[in-house]
Short mmCIF file of N, CA and C in Angstrom, two decimals:
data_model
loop_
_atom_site.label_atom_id
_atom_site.label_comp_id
_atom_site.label_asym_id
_atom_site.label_seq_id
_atom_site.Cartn_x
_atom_site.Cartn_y
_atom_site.Cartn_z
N UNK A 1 0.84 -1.18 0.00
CA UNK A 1 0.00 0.00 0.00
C UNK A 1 0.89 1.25 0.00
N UNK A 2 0.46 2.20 -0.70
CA UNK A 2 1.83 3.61 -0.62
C UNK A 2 1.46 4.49 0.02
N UNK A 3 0.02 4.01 0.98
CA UNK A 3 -0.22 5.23 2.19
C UNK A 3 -0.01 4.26 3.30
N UNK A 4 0.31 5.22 4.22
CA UNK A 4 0.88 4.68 5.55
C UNK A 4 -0.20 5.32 6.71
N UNK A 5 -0.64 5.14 7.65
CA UNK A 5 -1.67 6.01 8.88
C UNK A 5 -0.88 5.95 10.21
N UNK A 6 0.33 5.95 10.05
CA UNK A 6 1.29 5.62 11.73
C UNK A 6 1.15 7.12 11.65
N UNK A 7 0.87 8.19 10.94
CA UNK A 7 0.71 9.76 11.85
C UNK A 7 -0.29 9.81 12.77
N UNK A 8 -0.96 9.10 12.44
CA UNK A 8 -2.96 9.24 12.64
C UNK A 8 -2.68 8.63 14.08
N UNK A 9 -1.72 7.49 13.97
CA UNK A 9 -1.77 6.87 15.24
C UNK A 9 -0.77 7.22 16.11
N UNK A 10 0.52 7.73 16.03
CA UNK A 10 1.18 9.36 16.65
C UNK A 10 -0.23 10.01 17.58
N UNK A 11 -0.55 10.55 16.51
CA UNK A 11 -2.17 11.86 17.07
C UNK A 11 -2.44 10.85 18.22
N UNK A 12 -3.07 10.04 18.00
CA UNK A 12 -4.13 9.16 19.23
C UNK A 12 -3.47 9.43 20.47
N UNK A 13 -1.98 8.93 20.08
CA UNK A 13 -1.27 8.45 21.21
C UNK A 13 -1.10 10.25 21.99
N UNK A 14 -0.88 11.04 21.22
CA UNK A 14 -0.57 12.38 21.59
C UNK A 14 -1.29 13.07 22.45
N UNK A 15 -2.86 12.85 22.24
CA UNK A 15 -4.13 12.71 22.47
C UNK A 15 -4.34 12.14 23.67
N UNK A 16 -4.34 11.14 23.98
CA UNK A 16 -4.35 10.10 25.13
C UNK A 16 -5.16 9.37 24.62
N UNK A 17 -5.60 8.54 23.47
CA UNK A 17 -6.55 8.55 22.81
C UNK A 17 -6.66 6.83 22.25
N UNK A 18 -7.46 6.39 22.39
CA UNK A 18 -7.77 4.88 21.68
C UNK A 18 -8.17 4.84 20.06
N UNK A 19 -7.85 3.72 19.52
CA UNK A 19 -8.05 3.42 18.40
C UNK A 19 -9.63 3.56 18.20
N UNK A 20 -10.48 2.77 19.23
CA UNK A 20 -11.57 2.88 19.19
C UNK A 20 -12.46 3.95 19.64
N UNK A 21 -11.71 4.61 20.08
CA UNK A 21 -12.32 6.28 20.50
C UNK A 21 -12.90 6.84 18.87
N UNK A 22 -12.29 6.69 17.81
CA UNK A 22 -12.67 7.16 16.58
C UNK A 22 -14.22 6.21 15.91
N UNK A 23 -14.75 5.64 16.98
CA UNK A 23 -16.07 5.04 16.25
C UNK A 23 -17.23 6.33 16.77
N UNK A 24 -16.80 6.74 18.07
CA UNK A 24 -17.81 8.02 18.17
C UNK A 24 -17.72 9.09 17.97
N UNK A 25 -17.30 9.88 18.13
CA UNK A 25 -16.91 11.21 17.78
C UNK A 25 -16.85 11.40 16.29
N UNK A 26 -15.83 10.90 15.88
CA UNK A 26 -15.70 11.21 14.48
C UNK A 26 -16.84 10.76 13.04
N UNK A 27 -17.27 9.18 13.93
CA UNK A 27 -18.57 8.35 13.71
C UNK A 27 -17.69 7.53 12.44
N UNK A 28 -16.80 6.73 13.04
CA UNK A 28 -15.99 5.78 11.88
C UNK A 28 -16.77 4.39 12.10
N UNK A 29 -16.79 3.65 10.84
CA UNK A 29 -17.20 2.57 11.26
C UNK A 29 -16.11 1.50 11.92
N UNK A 30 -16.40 0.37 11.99
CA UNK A 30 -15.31 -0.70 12.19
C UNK A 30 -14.74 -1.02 11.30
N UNK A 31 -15.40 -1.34 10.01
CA UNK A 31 -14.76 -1.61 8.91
C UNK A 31 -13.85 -0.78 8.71
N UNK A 32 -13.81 0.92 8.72
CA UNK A 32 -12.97 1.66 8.10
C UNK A 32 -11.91 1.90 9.30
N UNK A 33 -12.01 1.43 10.44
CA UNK A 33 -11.18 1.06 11.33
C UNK A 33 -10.36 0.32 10.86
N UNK A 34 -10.87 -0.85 10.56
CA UNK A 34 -9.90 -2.32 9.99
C UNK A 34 -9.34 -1.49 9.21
N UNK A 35 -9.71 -0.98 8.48
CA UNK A 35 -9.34 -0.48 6.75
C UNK A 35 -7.82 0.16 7.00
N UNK A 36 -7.62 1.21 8.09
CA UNK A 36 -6.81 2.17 8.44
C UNK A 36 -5.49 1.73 9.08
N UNK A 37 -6.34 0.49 10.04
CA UNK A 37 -4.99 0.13 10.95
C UNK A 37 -4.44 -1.33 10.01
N UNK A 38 -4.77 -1.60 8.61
CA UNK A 38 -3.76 -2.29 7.51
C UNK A 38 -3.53 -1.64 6.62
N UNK A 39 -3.60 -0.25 6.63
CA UNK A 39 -2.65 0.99 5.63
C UNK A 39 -3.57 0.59 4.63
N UNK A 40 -5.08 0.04 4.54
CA UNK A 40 -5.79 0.33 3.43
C UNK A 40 -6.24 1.33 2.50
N UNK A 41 -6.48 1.24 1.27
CA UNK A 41 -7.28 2.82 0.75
C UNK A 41 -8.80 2.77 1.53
N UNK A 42 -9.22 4.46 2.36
CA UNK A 42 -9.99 4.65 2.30
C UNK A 42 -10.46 6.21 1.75
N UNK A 43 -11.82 6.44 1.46
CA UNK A 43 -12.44 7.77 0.75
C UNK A 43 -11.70 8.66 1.91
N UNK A 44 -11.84 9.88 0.77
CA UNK A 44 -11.65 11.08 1.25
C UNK A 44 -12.50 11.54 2.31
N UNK A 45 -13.53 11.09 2.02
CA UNK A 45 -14.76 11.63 3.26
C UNK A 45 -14.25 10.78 4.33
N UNK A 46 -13.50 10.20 4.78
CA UNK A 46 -12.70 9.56 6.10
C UNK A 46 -11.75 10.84 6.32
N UNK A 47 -10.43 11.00 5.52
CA UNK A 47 -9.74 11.92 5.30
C UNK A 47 -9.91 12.91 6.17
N UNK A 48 -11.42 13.76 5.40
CA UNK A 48 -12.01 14.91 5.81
C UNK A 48 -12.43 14.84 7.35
N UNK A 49 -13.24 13.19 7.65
CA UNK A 49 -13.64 13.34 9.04
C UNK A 49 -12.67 13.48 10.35
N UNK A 50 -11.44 13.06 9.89
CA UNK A 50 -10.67 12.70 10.62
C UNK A 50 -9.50 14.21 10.65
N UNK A 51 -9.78 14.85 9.69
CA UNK A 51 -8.55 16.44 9.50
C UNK A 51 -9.80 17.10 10.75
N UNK A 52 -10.94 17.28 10.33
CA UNK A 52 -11.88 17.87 10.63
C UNK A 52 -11.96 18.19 12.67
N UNK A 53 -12.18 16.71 12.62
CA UNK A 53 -12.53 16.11 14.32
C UNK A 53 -10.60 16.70 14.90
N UNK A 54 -10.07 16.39 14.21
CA UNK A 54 -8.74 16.93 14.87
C UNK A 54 -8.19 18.45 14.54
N UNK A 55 -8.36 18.81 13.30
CA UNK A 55 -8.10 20.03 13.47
C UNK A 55 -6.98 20.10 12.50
N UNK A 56 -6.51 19.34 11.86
CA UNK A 56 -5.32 19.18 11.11
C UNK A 56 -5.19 19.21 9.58
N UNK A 57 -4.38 19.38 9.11
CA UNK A 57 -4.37 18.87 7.35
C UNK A 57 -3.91 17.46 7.26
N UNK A 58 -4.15 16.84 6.41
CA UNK A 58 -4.35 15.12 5.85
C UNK A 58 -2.39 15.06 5.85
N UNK A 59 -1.64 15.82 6.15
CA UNK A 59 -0.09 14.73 6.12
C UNK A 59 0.02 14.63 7.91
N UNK A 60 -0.65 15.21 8.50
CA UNK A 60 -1.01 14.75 10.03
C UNK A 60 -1.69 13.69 10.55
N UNK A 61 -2.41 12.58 9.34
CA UNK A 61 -3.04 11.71 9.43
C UNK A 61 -2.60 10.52 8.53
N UNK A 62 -2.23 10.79 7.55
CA UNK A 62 -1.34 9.96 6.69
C UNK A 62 -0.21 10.08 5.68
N UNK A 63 0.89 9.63 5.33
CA UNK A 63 2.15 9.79 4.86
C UNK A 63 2.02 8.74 3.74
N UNK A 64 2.32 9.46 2.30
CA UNK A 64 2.76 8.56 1.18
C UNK A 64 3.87 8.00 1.20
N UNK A 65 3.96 6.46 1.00
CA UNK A 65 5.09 5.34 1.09
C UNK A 65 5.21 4.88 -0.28
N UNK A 66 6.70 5.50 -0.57
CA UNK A 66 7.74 5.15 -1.82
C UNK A 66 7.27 3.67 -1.76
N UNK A 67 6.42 3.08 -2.96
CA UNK A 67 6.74 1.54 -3.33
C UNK A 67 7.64 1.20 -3.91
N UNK A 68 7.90 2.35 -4.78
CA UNK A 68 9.46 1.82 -5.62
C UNK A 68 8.86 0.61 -6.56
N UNK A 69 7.75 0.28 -7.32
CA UNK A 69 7.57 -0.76 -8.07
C UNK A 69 7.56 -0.61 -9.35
N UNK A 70 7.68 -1.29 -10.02
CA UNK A 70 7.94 -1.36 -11.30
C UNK A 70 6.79 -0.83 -12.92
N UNK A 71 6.06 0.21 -11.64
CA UNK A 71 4.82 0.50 -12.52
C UNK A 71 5.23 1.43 -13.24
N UNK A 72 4.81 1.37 -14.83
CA UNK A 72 5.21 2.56 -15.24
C UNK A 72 4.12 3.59 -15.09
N UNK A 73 4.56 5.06 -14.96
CA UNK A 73 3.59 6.35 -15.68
C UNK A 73 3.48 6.98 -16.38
#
């Protein structure tokens, strides 16, 4: 995956804050829980809920990871 969410989880910890603290407040599901804590793609409207509820811009929540693969562009 070439996004990474170890900022997002920095914040929590910064926070005093649980993984599962983000099902209320922010109103994440579980799924997009799962989704986050295996560096899955999720929508922007996560993105947004999560800059939003914290206060931040999106490289405070997630960091693009060099794959280095053999794709061309």
């Amino acid at each position: 995956m070439p996004f990474s969410y170890k900022p997002l989880w920095h914040l929590l910890l910064e926070k005093d804050m649980k993984r599962t603290d983000l099902l209320n407040e922010p109103g994440l599901s579980t799924s997009t829980l799962a989704k986050l804590g295996k560096d899955e793609y999720v929508s922007l409207e996560v993105i947004d809920k999560l800059c939003t509820y914290f206060g931040v811009q999106p490289n405070k929540i997630m960091e693009w990871k060099d794959g280095k693969t053999n794709a061309r562009v």
